[in-house]
PDB file of C-alpha atoms in Angstrom:
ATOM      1  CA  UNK A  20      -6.206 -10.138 -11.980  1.00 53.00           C
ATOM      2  CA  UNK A  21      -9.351 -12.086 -13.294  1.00 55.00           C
ATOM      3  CA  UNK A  22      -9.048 -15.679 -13.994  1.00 54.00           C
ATOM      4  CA  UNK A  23      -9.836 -15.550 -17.462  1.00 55.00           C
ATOM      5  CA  UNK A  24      -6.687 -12.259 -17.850  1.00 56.00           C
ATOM      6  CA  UNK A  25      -4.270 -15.731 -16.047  1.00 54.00           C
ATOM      7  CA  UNK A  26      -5.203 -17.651 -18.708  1.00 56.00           C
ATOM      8  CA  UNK A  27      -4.198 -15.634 -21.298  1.00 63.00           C
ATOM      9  CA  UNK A  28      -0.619 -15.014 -19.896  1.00 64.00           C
ATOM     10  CA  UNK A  29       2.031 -15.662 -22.674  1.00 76.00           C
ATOM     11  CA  UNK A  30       4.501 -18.288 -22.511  1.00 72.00           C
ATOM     12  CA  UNK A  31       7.350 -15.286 -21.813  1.00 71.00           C
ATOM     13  CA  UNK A  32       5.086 -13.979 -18.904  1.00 71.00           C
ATOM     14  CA  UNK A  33       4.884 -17.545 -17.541  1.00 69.00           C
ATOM     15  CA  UNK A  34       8.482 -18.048 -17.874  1.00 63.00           C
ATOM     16  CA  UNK A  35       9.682 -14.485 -15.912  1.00 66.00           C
ATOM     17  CA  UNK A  36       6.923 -15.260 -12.933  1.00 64.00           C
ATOM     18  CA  UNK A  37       8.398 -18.555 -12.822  1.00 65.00           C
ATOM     19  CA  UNK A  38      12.028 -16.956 -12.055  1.00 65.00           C
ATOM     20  CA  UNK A  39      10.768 -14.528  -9.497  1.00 65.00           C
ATOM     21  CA  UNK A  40      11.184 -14.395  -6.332  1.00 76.00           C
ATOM     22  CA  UNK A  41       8.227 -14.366  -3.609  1.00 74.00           C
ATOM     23  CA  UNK A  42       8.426 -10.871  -2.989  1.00 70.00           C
ATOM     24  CA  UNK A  43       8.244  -9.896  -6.333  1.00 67.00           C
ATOM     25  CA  UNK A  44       5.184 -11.874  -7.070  1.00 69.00           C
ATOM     26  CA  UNK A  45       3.390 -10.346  -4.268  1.00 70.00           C
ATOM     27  CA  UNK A  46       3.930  -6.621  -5.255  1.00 66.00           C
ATOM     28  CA  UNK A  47       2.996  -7.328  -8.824  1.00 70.00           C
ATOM     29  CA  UNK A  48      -0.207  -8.860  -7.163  1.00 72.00           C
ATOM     30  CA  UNK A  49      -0.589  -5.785  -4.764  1.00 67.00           C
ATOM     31  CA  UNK A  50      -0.510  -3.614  -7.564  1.00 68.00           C
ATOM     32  CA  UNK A  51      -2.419  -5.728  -9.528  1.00 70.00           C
ATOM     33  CA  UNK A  52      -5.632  -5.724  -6.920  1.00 69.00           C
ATOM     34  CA  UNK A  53      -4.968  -1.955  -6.398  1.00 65.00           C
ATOM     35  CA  UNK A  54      -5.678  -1.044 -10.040  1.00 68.00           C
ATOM     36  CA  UNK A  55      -8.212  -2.935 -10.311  1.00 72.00           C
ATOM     37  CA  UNK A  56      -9.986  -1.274  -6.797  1.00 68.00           C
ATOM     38  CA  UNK A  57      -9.225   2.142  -8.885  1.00 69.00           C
ATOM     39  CA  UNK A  58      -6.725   2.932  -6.178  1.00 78.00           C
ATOM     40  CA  UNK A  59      -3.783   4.681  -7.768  1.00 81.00           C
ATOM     41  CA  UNK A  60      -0.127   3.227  -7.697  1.00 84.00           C
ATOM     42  CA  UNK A  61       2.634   4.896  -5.186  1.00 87.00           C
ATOM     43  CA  UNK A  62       4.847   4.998  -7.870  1.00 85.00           C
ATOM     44  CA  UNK A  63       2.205   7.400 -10.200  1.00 86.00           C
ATOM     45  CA  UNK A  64       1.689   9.738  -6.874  1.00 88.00           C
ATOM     46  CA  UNK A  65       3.075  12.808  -6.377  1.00 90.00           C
ATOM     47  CA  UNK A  66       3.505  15.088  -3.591  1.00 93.00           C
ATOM     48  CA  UNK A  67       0.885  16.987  -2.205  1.00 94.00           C
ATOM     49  CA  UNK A  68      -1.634  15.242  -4.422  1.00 94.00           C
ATOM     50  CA  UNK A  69      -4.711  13.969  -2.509  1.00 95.00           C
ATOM     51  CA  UNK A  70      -4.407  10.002  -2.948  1.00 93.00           C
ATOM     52  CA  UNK A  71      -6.409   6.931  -2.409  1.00 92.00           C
ATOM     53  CA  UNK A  72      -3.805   4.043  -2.382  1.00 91.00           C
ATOM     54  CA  UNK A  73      -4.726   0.397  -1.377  1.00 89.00           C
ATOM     55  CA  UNK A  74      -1.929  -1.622  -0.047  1.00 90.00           C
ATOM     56  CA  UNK A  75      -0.604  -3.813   2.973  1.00 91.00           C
ATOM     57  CA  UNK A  76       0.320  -2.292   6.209  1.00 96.00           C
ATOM     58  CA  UNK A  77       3.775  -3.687   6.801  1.00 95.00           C
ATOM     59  CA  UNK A  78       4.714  -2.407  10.427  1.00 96.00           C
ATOM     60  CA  UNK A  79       3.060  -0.289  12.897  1.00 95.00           C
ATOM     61  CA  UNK A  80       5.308   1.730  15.561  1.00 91.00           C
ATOM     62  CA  UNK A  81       3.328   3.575  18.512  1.00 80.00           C
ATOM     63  CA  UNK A  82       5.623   6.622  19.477  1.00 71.00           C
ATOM     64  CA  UNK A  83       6.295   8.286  22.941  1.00 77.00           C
ATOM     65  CA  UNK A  84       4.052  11.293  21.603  1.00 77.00           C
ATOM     66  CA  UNK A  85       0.482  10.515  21.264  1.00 86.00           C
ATOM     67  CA  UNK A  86       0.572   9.294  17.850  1.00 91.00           C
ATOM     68  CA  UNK A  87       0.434   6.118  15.178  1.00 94.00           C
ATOM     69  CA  UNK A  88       3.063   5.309  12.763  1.00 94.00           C
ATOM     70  CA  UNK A  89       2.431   2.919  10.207  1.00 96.00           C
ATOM     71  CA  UNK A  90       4.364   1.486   6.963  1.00 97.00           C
ATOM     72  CA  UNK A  91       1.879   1.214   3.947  1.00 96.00           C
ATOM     73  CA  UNK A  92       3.332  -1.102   0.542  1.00 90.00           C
ATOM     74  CA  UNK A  93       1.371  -1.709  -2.318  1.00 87.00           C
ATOM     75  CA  UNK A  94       4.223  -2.921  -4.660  1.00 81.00           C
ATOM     76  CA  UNK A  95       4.943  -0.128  -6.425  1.00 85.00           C
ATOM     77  CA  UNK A  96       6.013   1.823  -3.625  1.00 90.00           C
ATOM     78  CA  UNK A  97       5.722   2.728   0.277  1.00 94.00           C
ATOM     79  CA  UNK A  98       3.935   5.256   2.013  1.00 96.00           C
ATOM     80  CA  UNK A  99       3.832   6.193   6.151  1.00 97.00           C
ATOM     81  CA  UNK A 100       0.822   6.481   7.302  1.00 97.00           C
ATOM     82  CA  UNK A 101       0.910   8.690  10.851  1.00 95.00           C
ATOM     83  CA  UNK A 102      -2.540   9.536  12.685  1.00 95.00           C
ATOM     84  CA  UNK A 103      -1.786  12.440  15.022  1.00 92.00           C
ATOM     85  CA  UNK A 104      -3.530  12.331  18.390  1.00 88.00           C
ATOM     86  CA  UNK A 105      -3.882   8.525  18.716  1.00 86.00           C
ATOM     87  CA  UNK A 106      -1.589   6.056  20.145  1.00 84.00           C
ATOM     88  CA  UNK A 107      -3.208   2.418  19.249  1.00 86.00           C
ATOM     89  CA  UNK A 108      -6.258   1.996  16.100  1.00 90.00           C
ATOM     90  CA  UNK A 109      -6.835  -1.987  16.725  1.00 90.00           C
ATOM     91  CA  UNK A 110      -7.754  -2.579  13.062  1.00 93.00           C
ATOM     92  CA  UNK A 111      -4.017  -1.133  11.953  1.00 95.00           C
ATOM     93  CA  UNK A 112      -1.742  -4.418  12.380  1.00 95.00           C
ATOM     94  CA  UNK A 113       0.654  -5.690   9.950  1.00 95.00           C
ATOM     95  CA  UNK A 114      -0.815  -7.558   6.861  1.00 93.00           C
ATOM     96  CA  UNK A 115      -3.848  -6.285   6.971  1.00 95.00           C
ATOM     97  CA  UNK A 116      -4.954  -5.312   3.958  1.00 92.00           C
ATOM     98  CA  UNK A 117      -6.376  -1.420   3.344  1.00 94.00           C
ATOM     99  CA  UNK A 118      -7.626   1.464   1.411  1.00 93.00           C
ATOM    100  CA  UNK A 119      -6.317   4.807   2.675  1.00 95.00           C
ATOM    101  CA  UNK A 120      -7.232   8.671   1.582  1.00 95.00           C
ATOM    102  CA  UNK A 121      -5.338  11.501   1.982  1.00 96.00           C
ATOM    103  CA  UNK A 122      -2.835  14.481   1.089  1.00 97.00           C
ATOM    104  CA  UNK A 123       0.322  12.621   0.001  1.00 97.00           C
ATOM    105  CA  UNK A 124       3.503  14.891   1.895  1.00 96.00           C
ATOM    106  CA  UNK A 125       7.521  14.284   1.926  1.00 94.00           C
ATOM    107  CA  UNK A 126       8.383  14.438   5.315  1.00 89.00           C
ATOM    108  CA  UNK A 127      12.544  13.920   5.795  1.00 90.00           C
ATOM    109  CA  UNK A 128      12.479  12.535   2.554  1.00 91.00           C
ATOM    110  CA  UNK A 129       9.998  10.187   2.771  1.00 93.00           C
ATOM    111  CA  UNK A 130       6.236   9.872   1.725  1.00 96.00           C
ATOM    112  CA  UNK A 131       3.901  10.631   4.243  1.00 97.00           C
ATOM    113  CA  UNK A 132       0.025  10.993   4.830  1.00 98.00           C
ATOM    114  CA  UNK A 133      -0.901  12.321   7.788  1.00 97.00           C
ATOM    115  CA  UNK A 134      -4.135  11.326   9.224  1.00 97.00           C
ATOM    116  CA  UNK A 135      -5.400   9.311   6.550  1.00 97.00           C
ATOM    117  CA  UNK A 136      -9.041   8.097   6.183  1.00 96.00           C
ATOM    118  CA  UNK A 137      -8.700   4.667   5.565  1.00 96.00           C
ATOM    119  CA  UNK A 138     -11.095   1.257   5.389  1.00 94.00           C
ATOM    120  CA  UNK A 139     -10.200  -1.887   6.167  1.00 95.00           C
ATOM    121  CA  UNK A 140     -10.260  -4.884   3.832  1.00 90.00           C
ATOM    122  CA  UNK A 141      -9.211  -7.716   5.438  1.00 75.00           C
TER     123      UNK A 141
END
C-alpha cells in the first residue's frame, strides 16, 4: 500500500486496524504487497491452476527422503511448497520473503506446489 492510499484511509478503516490483532495486520499487509507485485491471492487460486503467489515462508521441514518441505502464507491463505530431489536450498528459511511459480495441486487435502520456481525477495 502506497503512502498516499494510508492517507486516505477512512476514519472506520482506522478504527477496525486499530482493534486488530498483530497477525491480522500482517496478512492484510501480505496480501496487500502481493497484489500490488501482480502475484495472485491463495484464496483466488484454484487447483491445478499454474500460480505465481508471493508470500512468507513460515517453516521449512527437511524429510528422511531426499526432499524440501516448506509452509508458504501470504494472508489470504497457505500453500506447501515441496522441491523433490533436494534436501537443504539455503535461501528457503522462515520469514523470508518470496515469489514462487508453479502448478497449484491438493495433496491429502492440502495445497501443494511441487517444485516451484521461486525468487527470493528478502
Amino acid at each position: 500500500m502506497t503512502d498516499q492510499q494510508r492517507k486516505r484511509r477512512t476514519v472506520g478503516e482506522r478504527f477496525r486496524r486499530f482493534l486488530s490483532t498483530a497477525e491480522q495486520l500482517e496478512a492484510e499487509d501480505l496480501a496487500d504487497q502481493a497484489r500490488e507485485a501482480g502475484a495472485v491471492p491463495l484464496s483466488e487460486c484454484a487447483s491445478r491452476q499454474k500460480v505465481t503467489v508471493r508470500g512468507t515462508i513460515t517453516s521449512v521441514t527437511a524429510s528422511n527422503t531426499s526432499w524440501l518441505e516448506a509452509d508458504l502464507t501470504d494472508g489470504t491463505g497457505t500453500v506447501s511448497l515441496i522441491w523433490m530431489g533436494r534436501r537443504r536450498l539455503e535461501c528457503i528459511i522462515p520469514g523470508r520473503h518470496v515469489i514462487v511459480s508453479g502448478r497449484l495441486t491438493e495433496e491429502e487435502g492440502r495445497r501443494v506446489i511441487f517444485n516451484p520456481e521461486f525468487e527470493v525477495l528478502s
